[in-house]
Amino acid sequence: METFARMATIKDIPELMELQKLFHVDTISPEDKKEGFVTTKLTEEQWKELIEKENGVTILTDDEKVLGYALAASWEYWSSWPLFEYMIERLHEDNYKGEIMSVENSYQYGPICIVKELRGTDALNKLFFTSLKEMNKRYKYLLTFVNQINPRSYAAHTRKLGLDVIKEFGFNNNKYWELGTTTDRWSEIDG
């Protein structure tokens, strides 16, 4: 199946919401959970704002349907979610590549979601590097987090995409890895 990544438009929202429902931790089947899941849930209005105001939704498509997505946005956009608020309050504690992280020089990437049939292919790279290229226009650093009960996501982001572990942290009885990279890596795109 030939796929490509592009920035989402408003017309993609129904399919994005359907994918989110399929792979969200609250609605995913128990047998599929071990293969990875997403924990951030957006409403239709939040999808619209993320697309229109942040240009922060990258989709993977075969030109007929949405097969995956990657989200990216300013810390301001994410600030209404408690976990992101917690991360924002502690950005000044993060020294990465010799620089203190801030809402001005970094943004929050993720979650990323890909249909099962395309996992293990170049789909992740297409989504990631297309998103990184867009966000490189505004930020120097990408930051994200992975729940430590999601080892598949950790392996994909550290081994396949080359993100660095910045620190481990706890929030709401969960343990996370905070990961990061520079946005100038967008030129590594291979698809």
PDB file of N, CA and C in Angstrom, residues 85-172:
ATOM      1  N   GLU A  85       0.097  20.666  31.780  1.00  0.00           N
ATOM      2  CA  GLU A  85       0.284  21.785  32.709  1.00  0.00           C
ATOM      3  C   GLU A  85       1.441  21.472  33.667  1.00  0.00           C
ATOM      4  N   TYR A  86       1.466  20.241  34.164  1.00  0.00           N
ATOM      5  CA  TYR A  86       2.541  19.782  35.043  1.00  0.00           C
ATOM      6  C   TYR A  86       3.892  19.887  34.327  1.00  0.00           C
ATOM      7  N   MET A  87       3.946  19.455  33.080  1.00  0.00           N
ATOM      8  CA  MET A  87       5.198  19.508  32.313  1.00  0.00           C
ATOM      9  C   MET A  87       5.633  20.955  32.065  1.00  0.00           C
ATOM     10  N   ILE A  88       4.685  21.818  31.731  1.00  0.00           N
ATOM     11  CA  ILE A  88       4.997  23.233  31.478  1.00  0.00           C
ATOM     12  C   ILE A  88       5.621  23.880  32.708  1.00  0.00           C
ATOM     13  N   GLU A  89       5.047  23.608  33.874  1.00  0.00           N
ATOM     14  CA  GLU A  89       5.552  24.188  35.125  1.00  0.00           C
ATOM     15  C   GLU A  89       6.982  23.770  35.420  1.00  0.00           C
ATOM     16  N   ARG A  90       7.431  22.657  34.837  1.00  0.00           N
ATOM     17  CA  ARG A  90       8.764  22.124  35.115  1.00  0.00           C
ATOM     18  C   ARG A  90       9.725  22.206  33.933  1.00  0.00           C
ATOM     19  N   LEU A  91       9.320  22.864  32.865  1.00  0.00           N
ATOM     20  CA  LEU A  91      10.196  22.978  31.698  1.00  0.00           C
ATOM     21  C   LEU A  91      11.558  23.560  32.061  1.00  0.00           C
ATOM     22  N   HIS A  92      11.567  24.544  32.943  1.00  0.00           N
ATOM     23  CA  HIS A  92      12.824  25.208  33.311  1.00  0.00           C
ATOM     24  C   HIS A  92      13.811  24.262  33.989  1.00  0.00           C
ATOM     25  N   GLU A  93      13.354  23.087  34.410  1.00  0.00           N
ATOM     26  CA  GLU A  93      14.230  22.080  35.020  1.00  0.00           C
ATOM     27  C   GLU A  93      14.931  21.218  33.966  1.00  0.00           C
ATOM     28  N   ASP A  94      14.479  21.314  32.724  1.00  0.00           N
ATOM     29  CA  ASP A  94      15.001  20.452  31.664  1.00  0.00           C
ATOM     30  C   ASP A  94      16.122  21.137  30.901  1.00  0.00           C
ATOM     31  N   ASN A  95      17.315  20.583  31.028  1.00  0.00           N
ATOM     32  CA  ASN A  95      18.470  21.061  30.284  1.00  0.00           C
ATOM     33  C   ASN A  95      18.742  20.024  29.207  1.00  0.00           C
ATOM     34  N   TYR A  96      18.557  20.427  27.966  1.00  0.00           N
ATOM     35  CA  TYR A  96      18.744  19.512  26.848  1.00  0.00           C
ATOM     36  C   TYR A  96      19.658  20.168  25.827  1.00  0.00           C
ATOM     37  N   LYS A  97      20.685  19.459  25.431  1.00  0.00           N
ATOM     38  CA  LYS A  97      21.669  19.967  24.462  1.00  0.00           C
ATOM     39  C   LYS A  97      22.270  21.293  24.945  1.00  0.00           C
ATOM     40  N   GLY A  98      22.407  21.419  26.279  1.00  0.00           N
ATOM     41  CA  GLY A  98      23.013  22.615  26.853  1.00  0.00           C
ATOM     42  C   GLY A  98      22.093  23.818  26.952  1.00  0.00           C
ATOM     43  N   GLU A  99      20.818  23.625  26.697  1.00  0.00           N
ATOM     44  CA  GLU A  99      19.858  24.733  26.726  1.00  0.00           C
ATOM     45  C   GLU A  99      18.689  24.398  27.656  1.00  0.00           C
ATOM     46  N   ILE A 100      18.216  25.402  28.394  1.00  0.00           N
ATOM     47  CA  ILE A 100      17.053  25.226  29.251  1.00  0.00           C
ATOM     48  C   ILE A 100      15.805  25.263  28.380  1.00  0.00           C
ATOM     49  N   MET A 101      14.917  24.304  28.574  1.00  0.00           N
ATOM     50  CA  MET A 101      13.692  24.236  27.782  1.00  0.00           C
ATOM     51  C   MET A 101      12.698  25.294  28.260  1.00  0.00           C
ATOM     52  N   SER A 102      11.903  25.793  27.308  1.00  0.00           N
ATOM     53  CA  SER A 102      10.899  26.813  27.618  1.00  0.00           C
ATOM     54  C   SER A 102       9.738  26.684  26.647  1.00  0.00           C
ATOM     55  N   VAL A 103       8.663  27.441  26.908  1.00  0.00           N
ATOM     56  CA  VAL A 103       7.527  27.437  25.986  1.00  0.00           C
ATOM     57  C   VAL A 103       7.880  28.133  24.681  1.00  0.00           C
ATOM     58  N   GLU A 104       8.935  28.918  24.687  1.00  0.00           N
ATOM     59  CA  GLU A 104       9.358  29.613  23.462  1.00  0.00           C
ATOM     60  C   GLU A 104      10.211  28.746  22.543  1.00  0.00           C
ATOM     61  N   ASN A 105      11.069  27.897  23.119  1.00  0.00           N
ATOM     62  CA  ASN A 105      11.987  27.142  22.261  1.00  0.00           C
ATOM     63  C   ASN A 105      11.571  25.682  22.032  1.00  0.00           C
ATOM     64  N   SER A 106      10.477  25.238  22.667  1.00  0.00           N
ATOM     65  CA  SER A 106      10.063  23.841  22.524  1.00  0.00           C
ATOM     66  C   SER A 106       8.552  23.735  22.370  1.00  0.00           C
ATOM     67  N   TYR A 107       8.137  22.586  21.888  1.00  0.00           N
ATOM     68  CA  TYR A 107       6.712  22.275  21.747  1.00  0.00           C
ATOM     69  C   TYR A 107       6.498  20.828  22.127  1.00  0.00           C
ATOM     70  N   GLN A 108       5.244  20.463  22.318  1.00  0.00           N
ATOM     71  CA  GLN A 108       4.876  19.101  22.701  1.00  0.00           C
ATOM     72  C   GLN A 108       4.440  18.331  21.461  1.00  0.00           C
ATOM     73  N   TYR A 109       5.075  17.194  21.235  1.00  0.00           N
ATOM     74  CA  TYR A 109       4.779  16.303  20.125  1.00  0.00           C
ATOM     75  C   TYR A 109       4.041  15.081  20.663  1.00  0.00           C
ATOM     76  N   GLY A 110       3.047  14.631  19.933  1.00  0.00           N
ATOM     77  CA  GLY A 110       2.354  13.405  20.281  1.00  0.00           C
ATOM     78  C   GLY A 110       0.958  13.701  20.819  1.00  0.00           C
ATOM     79  N   PRO A 111       0.154  12.684  20.823  1.00  0.00           N
ATOM     80  CA  PRO A 111       0.490  11.301  20.495  1.00  0.00           C
ATOM     81  C   PRO A 111       0.572  11.064  18.981  1.00  0.00           C
ATOM     82  N   ILE A 112       1.027   9.865  18.687  1.00  0.00           N
ATOM     83  CA  ILE A 112       1.075   9.386  17.312  1.00  0.00           C
ATOM     84  C   ILE A 112       0.282   8.085  17.279  1.00  0.00           C
ATOM     85  N   CYS A 113      -0.446   7.876  16.216  1.00  0.00           N
ATOM     86  CA  CYS A 113      -1.313   6.708  16.108  1.00  0.00           C
ATOM     87  C   CYS A 113      -1.260   6.202  14.667  1.00  0.00           C
ATOM     88  N   ILE A 114      -1.036   4.908  14.509  1.00  0.00           N
ATOM     89  CA  ILE A 114      -0.934   4.301  13.175  1.00  0.00           C
ATOM     90  C   ILE A 114      -1.734   3.001  13.178  1.00  0.00           C
ATOM     91  N   VAL A 115      -2.499   2.758  12.117  1.00  0.00           N
ATOM     92  CA  VAL A 115      -3.253   1.505  12.027  1.00  0.00           C
ATOM     93  C   VAL A 115      -2.290   0.327  12.138  1.00  0.00           C
ATOM     94  N   LYS A 116      -2.787  -0.769  12.688  1.00  0.00           N
ATOM     95  CA  LYS A 116      -1.932  -1.934  12.956  1.00  0.00           C
ATOM     96  C   LYS A 116      -1.219  -2.453  11.716  1.00  0.00           C
ATOM     97  N   GLU A 117      -1.898  -2.434  10.570  1.00  0.00           N
ATOM     98  CA  GLU A 117      -1.334  -2.988   9.340  1.00  0.00           C
ATOM     99  C   GLU A 117      -0.068  -2.260   8.893  1.00  0.00           C
ATOM    100  N   LEU A 118       0.108  -1.021   9.320  1.00  0.00           N
ATOM    101  CA  LEU A 118       1.262  -0.233   8.864  1.00  0.00           C
ATOM    102  C   LEU A 118       2.343  -0.054   9.930  1.00  0.00           C
ATOM    103  N   ARG A 119       2.144  -0.640  11.093  1.00  0.00           N
ATOM    104  CA  ARG A 119       3.173  -0.552  12.125  1.00  0.00           C
ATOM    105  C   ARG A 119       4.362  -1.402  11.699  1.00  0.00           C
ATOM    106  N   GLY A 120       5.548  -0.905  11.976  1.00  0.00           N
ATOM    107  CA  GLY A 120       6.753  -1.619  11.567  1.00  0.00           C
ATOM    108  C   GLY A 120       7.179  -1.283  10.142  1.00  0.00           C
ATOM    109  N   THR A 121       6.441  -0.399   9.474  1.00  0.00           N
ATOM    110  CA  THR A 121       6.799   0.038   8.118  1.00  0.00           C
ATOM    111  C   THR A 121       7.418   1.438   8.223  1.00  0.00           C
ATOM    112  N   ASP A 122       7.522   2.127   7.096  1.00  0.00           N
ATOM    113  CA  ASP A 122       8.052   3.492   7.115  1.00  0.00           C
ATOM    114  C   ASP A 122       6.999   4.527   7.513  1.00  0.00           C
ATOM    115  N   ALA A 123       5.811   4.086   7.907  1.00  0.00           N
ATOM    116  CA  ALA A 123       4.716   4.993   8.277  1.00  0.00           C
ATOM    117  C   ALA A 123       5.114   5.932   9.416  1.00  0.00           C
ATOM    118  N   LEU A 124       5.746   5.408  10.450  1.00  0.00           N
ATOM    119  CA  LEU A 124       6.151   6.229  11.593  1.00  0.00           C
ATOM    120  C   LEU A 124       7.109   7.331  11.139  1.00  0.00           C
ATOM    121  N   ASN A 125       8.095   6.972  10.342  1.00  0.00           N
ATOM    122  CA  ASN A 125       9.057   7.974   9.866  1.00  0.00           C
ATOM    123  C   ASN A 125       8.376   9.047   9.022  1.00  0.00           C
ATOM    124  N   LYS A 126       7.463   8.643   8.145  1.00  0.00           N
ATOM    125  CA  LYS A 126       6.764   9.619   7.309  1.00  0.00           C
ATOM    126  C   LYS A 126       6.006  10.626   8.172  1.00  0.00           C
ATOM    127  N   LEU A 127       5.258  10.135   9.139  1.00  0.00           N
ATOM    128  CA  LEU A 127       4.498  11.024  10.028  1.00  0.00           C
ATOM    129  C   LEU A 127       5.422  11.919  10.842  1.00  0.00           C
ATOM    130  N   PHE A 128       6.402  11.305  11.481  1.00  0.00           N
ATOM    131  CA  PHE A 128       7.286  12.034  12.388  1.00  0.00           C
ATOM    132  C   PHE A 128       8.046  13.147  11.674  1.00  0.00           C
ATOM    133  N   PHE A 129       8.697  12.817  10.576  1.00  0.00           N
ATOM    134  CA  PHE A 129       9.549  13.812   9.921  1.00  0.00           C
ATOM    135  C   PHE A 129       8.746  14.885   9.182  1.00  0.00           C
ATOM    136  N   THR A 130       7.543  14.539   8.712  1.00  0.00           N
ATOM    137  CA  THR A 130       6.679  15.563   8.118  1.00  0.00           C
ATOM    138  C   THR A 130       6.225  16.545   9.192  1.00  0.00           C
ATOM    139  N   SER A 131       5.857  16.028  10.348  1.00  0.00           N
ATOM    140  CA  SER A 131       5.468  16.883  11.478  1.00  0.00           C
ATOM    141  C   SER A 131       6.652  17.735  11.933  1.00  0.00           C
ATOM    142  N   LEU A 132       7.814  17.122  12.050  1.00  0.00           N
ATOM    143  CA  LEU A 132       9.018  17.832  12.501  1.00  0.00           C
ATOM    144  C   LEU A 132       9.363  18.984  11.555  1.00  0.00           C
ATOM    145  N   LYS A 133       9.211  18.752  10.254  1.00  0.00           N
ATOM    146  CA  LYS A 133       9.507  19.794   9.274  1.00  0.00           C
ATOM    147  C   LYS A 133       8.588  21.000   9.477  1.00  0.00           C
ATOM    148  N   GLU A 134       7.311  20.741   9.711  1.00  0.00           N
ATOM    149  CA  GLU A 134       6.355  21.832   9.937  1.00  0.00           C
ATOM    150  C   GLU A 134       6.694  22.605  11.215  1.00  0.00           C
ATOM    151  N   MET A 135       7.003  21.899  12.280  1.00  0.00           N
ATOM    152  CA  MET A 135       7.253  22.558  13.571  1.00  0.00           C
ATOM    153  C   MET A 135       8.625  23.231  13.627  1.00  0.00           C
ATOM    154  N   ASN A 136       9.537  22.818  12.759  1.00  0.00           N
ATOM    155  CA  ASN A 136      10.853  23.460  12.685  1.00  0.00           C
ATOM    156  C   ASN A 136      10.732  24.935  12.300  1.00  0.00           C
ATOM    157  N   LYS A 137       9.630  25.305  11.686  1.00  0.00           N
ATOM    158  CA  LYS A 137       9.404  26.704  11.314  1.00  0.00           C
ATOM    159  C   LYS A 137       9.252  27.599  12.542  1.00  0.00           C
ATOM    160  N   ARG A 138       8.892  26.990  13.704  1.00  0.00           N
ATOM    161  CA  ARG A 138       8.611  27.781  14.903  1.00  0.00           C
ATOM    162  C   ARG A 138       9.451  27.435  16.129  1.00  0.00           C
ATOM    163  N   TYR A 139       9.975  26.211  16.186  1.00  0.00           N
ATOM    164  CA  TYR A 139      10.643  25.762  17.410  1.00  0.00           C
ATOM    165  C   TYR A 139      11.965  25.066  17.124  1.00  0.00           C
ATOM    166  N   LYS A 140      12.849  25.128  18.104  1.00  0.00           N
ATOM    167  CA  LYS A 140      14.149  24.464  17.998  1.00  0.00           C
ATOM    168  C   LYS A 140      14.102  23.031  18.534  1.00  0.00           C
ATOM    169  N   TYR A 141      13.216  22.804  19.527  1.00  0.00           N
ATOM    170  CA  TYR A 141      13.183  21.500  20.197  1.00  0.00           C
ATOM    171  C   TYR A 141      11.794  20.884  20.226  1.00  0.00           C
ATOM    172  N   LEU A 142      11.765  19.587  20.028  1.00  0.00           N
ATOM    173  CA  LEU A 142      10.575  18.771  20.207  1.00  0.00           C
ATOM    174  C   LEU A 142      10.696  18.095  21.562  1.00  0.00           C
ATOM    175  N   LEU A 143       9.645  18.116  22.351  1.00  0.00           N
ATOM    176  CA  LEU A 143       9.577  17.359  23.592  1.00  0.00           C
ATOM    177  C   LEU A 143       8.338  16.480  23.545  1.00  0.00           C
ATOM    178  N   THR A 144       8.422  15.335  24.154  1.00  0.00           N
ATOM    179  CA  THR A 144       7.281  14.441  24.251  1.00  0.00           C
ATOM    180  C   THR A 144       7.451  13.573  25.487  1.00  0.00           C
ATOM    181  N   PHE A 145       6.473  12.738  25.736  1.00  0.00           N
ATOM    182  CA  PHE A 145       6.556  11.802  26.853  1.00  0.00           C
ATOM    183  C   PHE A 145       5.950  10.481  26.428  1.00  0.00           C
ATOM    184  N   VAL A 146       6.395   9.419  27.081  1.00  0.00           N
ATOM    185  CA  VAL A 146       5.861   8.086  26.836  1.00  0.00           C
ATOM    186  C   VAL A 146       5.583   7.456  28.189  1.00  0.00           C
ATOM    187  N   ASN A 147       4.378   6.921  28.340  1.00  0.00           N
ATOM    188  CA  ASN A 147       4.030   6.197  29.556  1.00  0.00           C
ATOM    189  C   ASN A 147       4.898   4.944  29.634  1.00  0.00           C
ATOM    190  N   GLN A 148       5.447   4.670  30.811  1.00  0.00           N
ATOM    191  CA  GLN A 148       6.354   3.531  30.950  1.00  0.00           C
ATOM    192  C   GLN A 148       5.654   2.185  30.829  1.00  0.00           C
ATOM    193  N   ILE A 149       4.312   2.177  30.782  1.00  0.00           N
ATOM    194  CA  ILE A 149       3.611   0.917  30.516  1.00  0.00           C
ATOM    195  C   ILE A 149       3.399   0.710  29.009  1.00  0.00           C
ATOM    196  N   ASN A 150       4.012   1.563  28.194  1.00  0.00           N
ATOM    197  CA  ASN A 150       3.885   1.477  26.736  1.00  0.00           C
ATOM    198  C   ASN A 150       5.279   1.292  26.109  1.00  0.00           C
ATOM    199  N   PRO A 151       5.902   0.127  26.335  1.00  0.00           N
ATOM    200  CA  PRO A 151       7.275  -0.077  25.851  1.00  0.00           C
ATOM    201  C   PRO A 151       7.410  -0.046  24.335  1.00  0.00           C
ATOM    202  N   ARG A 152       6.349  -0.371  23.609  1.00  0.00           N
ATOM    203  CA  ARG A 152       6.414  -0.322  22.145  1.00  0.00           C
ATOM    204  C   ARG A 152       6.643   1.114  21.670  1.00  0.00           C
ATOM    205  N   SER A 153       5.939   2.056  22.279  1.00  0.00           N
ATOM    206  CA  SER A 153       6.103   3.464  21.911  1.00  0.00           C
ATOM    207  C   SER A 153       7.495   3.959  22.287  1.00  0.00           C
ATOM    208  N   TYR A 154       7.974   3.554  23.456  1.00  0.00           N
ATOM    209  CA  TYR A 154       9.323   3.949  23.887  1.00  0.00           C
ATOM    210  C   TYR A 154      10.368   3.462  22.884  1.00  0.00           C
ATOM    211  N   ALA A 155      10.275   2.203  22.497  1.00  0.00           N
ATOM    212  CA  ALA A 155      11.241   1.628  21.551  1.00  0.00           C
ATOM    213  C   ALA A 155      11.159   2.339  20.196  1.00  0.00           C
ATOM    214  N   ALA A 156       9.958   2.615  19.738  1.00  0.00           N
ATOM    215  CA  ALA A 156       9.796   3.277  18.442  1.00  0.00           C
ATOM    216  C   ALA A 156      10.412   4.678  18.465  1.00  0.00           C
ATOM    217  N   HIS A 157      10.192   5.410  19.542  1.00  0.00           N
ATOM    218  CA  HIS A 157      10.682   6.784  19.598  1.00  0.00           C
ATOM    219  C   HIS A 157      12.185   6.880  19.881  1.00  0.00           C
ATOM    220  N   THR A 158      12.725   5.969  20.654  1.00  0.00           N
ATOM    221  CA  THR A 158      14.158   6.050  20.951  1.00  0.00           C
ATOM    222  C   THR A 158      15.005   5.326  19.910  1.00  0.00           C
ATOM    223  N   ARG A 159      14.620   4.123  19.528  1.00  0.00           N
ATOM    224  CA  ARG A 159      15.433   3.359  18.586  1.00  0.00           C
ATOM    225  C   ARG A 159      15.185   3.738  17.133  1.00  0.00           C
ATOM    226  N   LYS A 160      13.917   3.809  16.753  1.00  0.00           N
ATOM    227  CA  LYS A 160      13.597   4.056  15.346  1.00  0.00           C
ATOM    228  C   LYS A 160      13.725   5.535  14.974  1.00  0.00           C
ATOM    229  N   LEU A 161      13.260   6.434  15.872  1.00  0.00           N
ATOM    230  CA  LEU A 161      13.273   7.870  15.562  1.00  0.00           C
ATOM    231  C   LEU A 161      14.457   8.613  16.173  1.00  0.00           C
ATOM    232  N   GLY A 162      15.178   7.981  17.077  1.00  0.00           N
ATOM    233  CA  GLY A 162      16.381   8.586  17.635  1.00  0.00           C
ATOM    234  C   GLY A 162      16.153   9.691  18.659  1.00  0.00           C
ATOM    235  N   LEU A 163      15.017   9.689  19.345  1.00  0.00           N
ATOM    236  CA  LEU A 163      14.793  10.672  20.403  1.00  0.00           C
ATOM    237  C   LEU A 163      15.636  10.315  21.623  1.00  0.00           C
ATOM    238  N   ASP A 164      16.059  11.340  22.344  1.00  0.00           N
ATOM    239  CA  ASP A 164      16.864  11.165  23.552  1.00  0.00           C
ATOM    240  C   ASP A 164      15.975  11.173  24.785  1.00  0.00           C
ATOM    241  N   VAL A 165      16.345  10.369  25.779  1.00  0.00           N
ATOM    242  CA  VAL A 165      15.661  10.426  27.069  1.00  0.00           C
ATOM    243  C   VAL A 165      16.218  11.624  27.827  1.00  0.00           C
ATOM    244  N   ILE A 166      15.343  12.529  28.219  1.00  0.00           N
ATOM    245  CA  ILE A 166      15.751  13.704  28.990  1.00  0.00           C
ATOM    246  C   ILE A 166      15.652  13.413  30.477  1.00  0.00           C
ATOM    247  N   LYS A 167      14.545  12.790  30.886  1.00  0.00           N
ATOM    248  CA  LYS A 167      14.363  12.433  32.299  1.00  0.00           C
ATOM    249  C   LYS A 167      13.187  11.481  32.431  1.00  0.00           C
ATOM    250  N   GLU A 168      13.027  10.961  33.635  1.00  0.00           N
ATOM    251  CA  GLU A 168      11.841  10.199  34.002  1.00  0.00           C
ATOM    252  C   GLU A 168      11.068  11.057  34.987  1.00  0.00           C
ATOM    253  N   PHE A 169       9.738  10.944  34.948  1.00  0.00           N
ATOM    254  CA  PHE A 169       8.943  11.686  35.918  1.00  0.00           C
ATOM    255  C   PHE A 169       7.650  10.932  36.200  1.00  0.00           C
ATOM    256  N   GLY A 170       7.025  11.290  37.314  1.00  0.00           N
ATOM    257  CA  GLY A 170       5.768  10.681  37.698  1.00  0.00           C
ATOM    258  C   GLY A 170       4.668  11.714  37.718  1.00  0.00           C
ATOM    259  N   PHE A 171       3.462  11.253  37.369  1.00  0.00           N
ATOM    260  CA  PHE A 171       2.289  12.124  37.419  1.00  0.00           C
ATOM    261  C   PHE A 171       1.048  11.243  37.528  1.00  0.00           C
ATOM    262  N   ASN A 172       0.192  11.551  38.482  1.00  0.00           N
ATOM    263  CA  ASN A 172      -1.093  10.868  38.624  1.00  0.00           C
ATOM    264  C   ASN A 172      -0.936   9.339  38.671  1.00  0.00           C
TER     265      ASN A 172
END
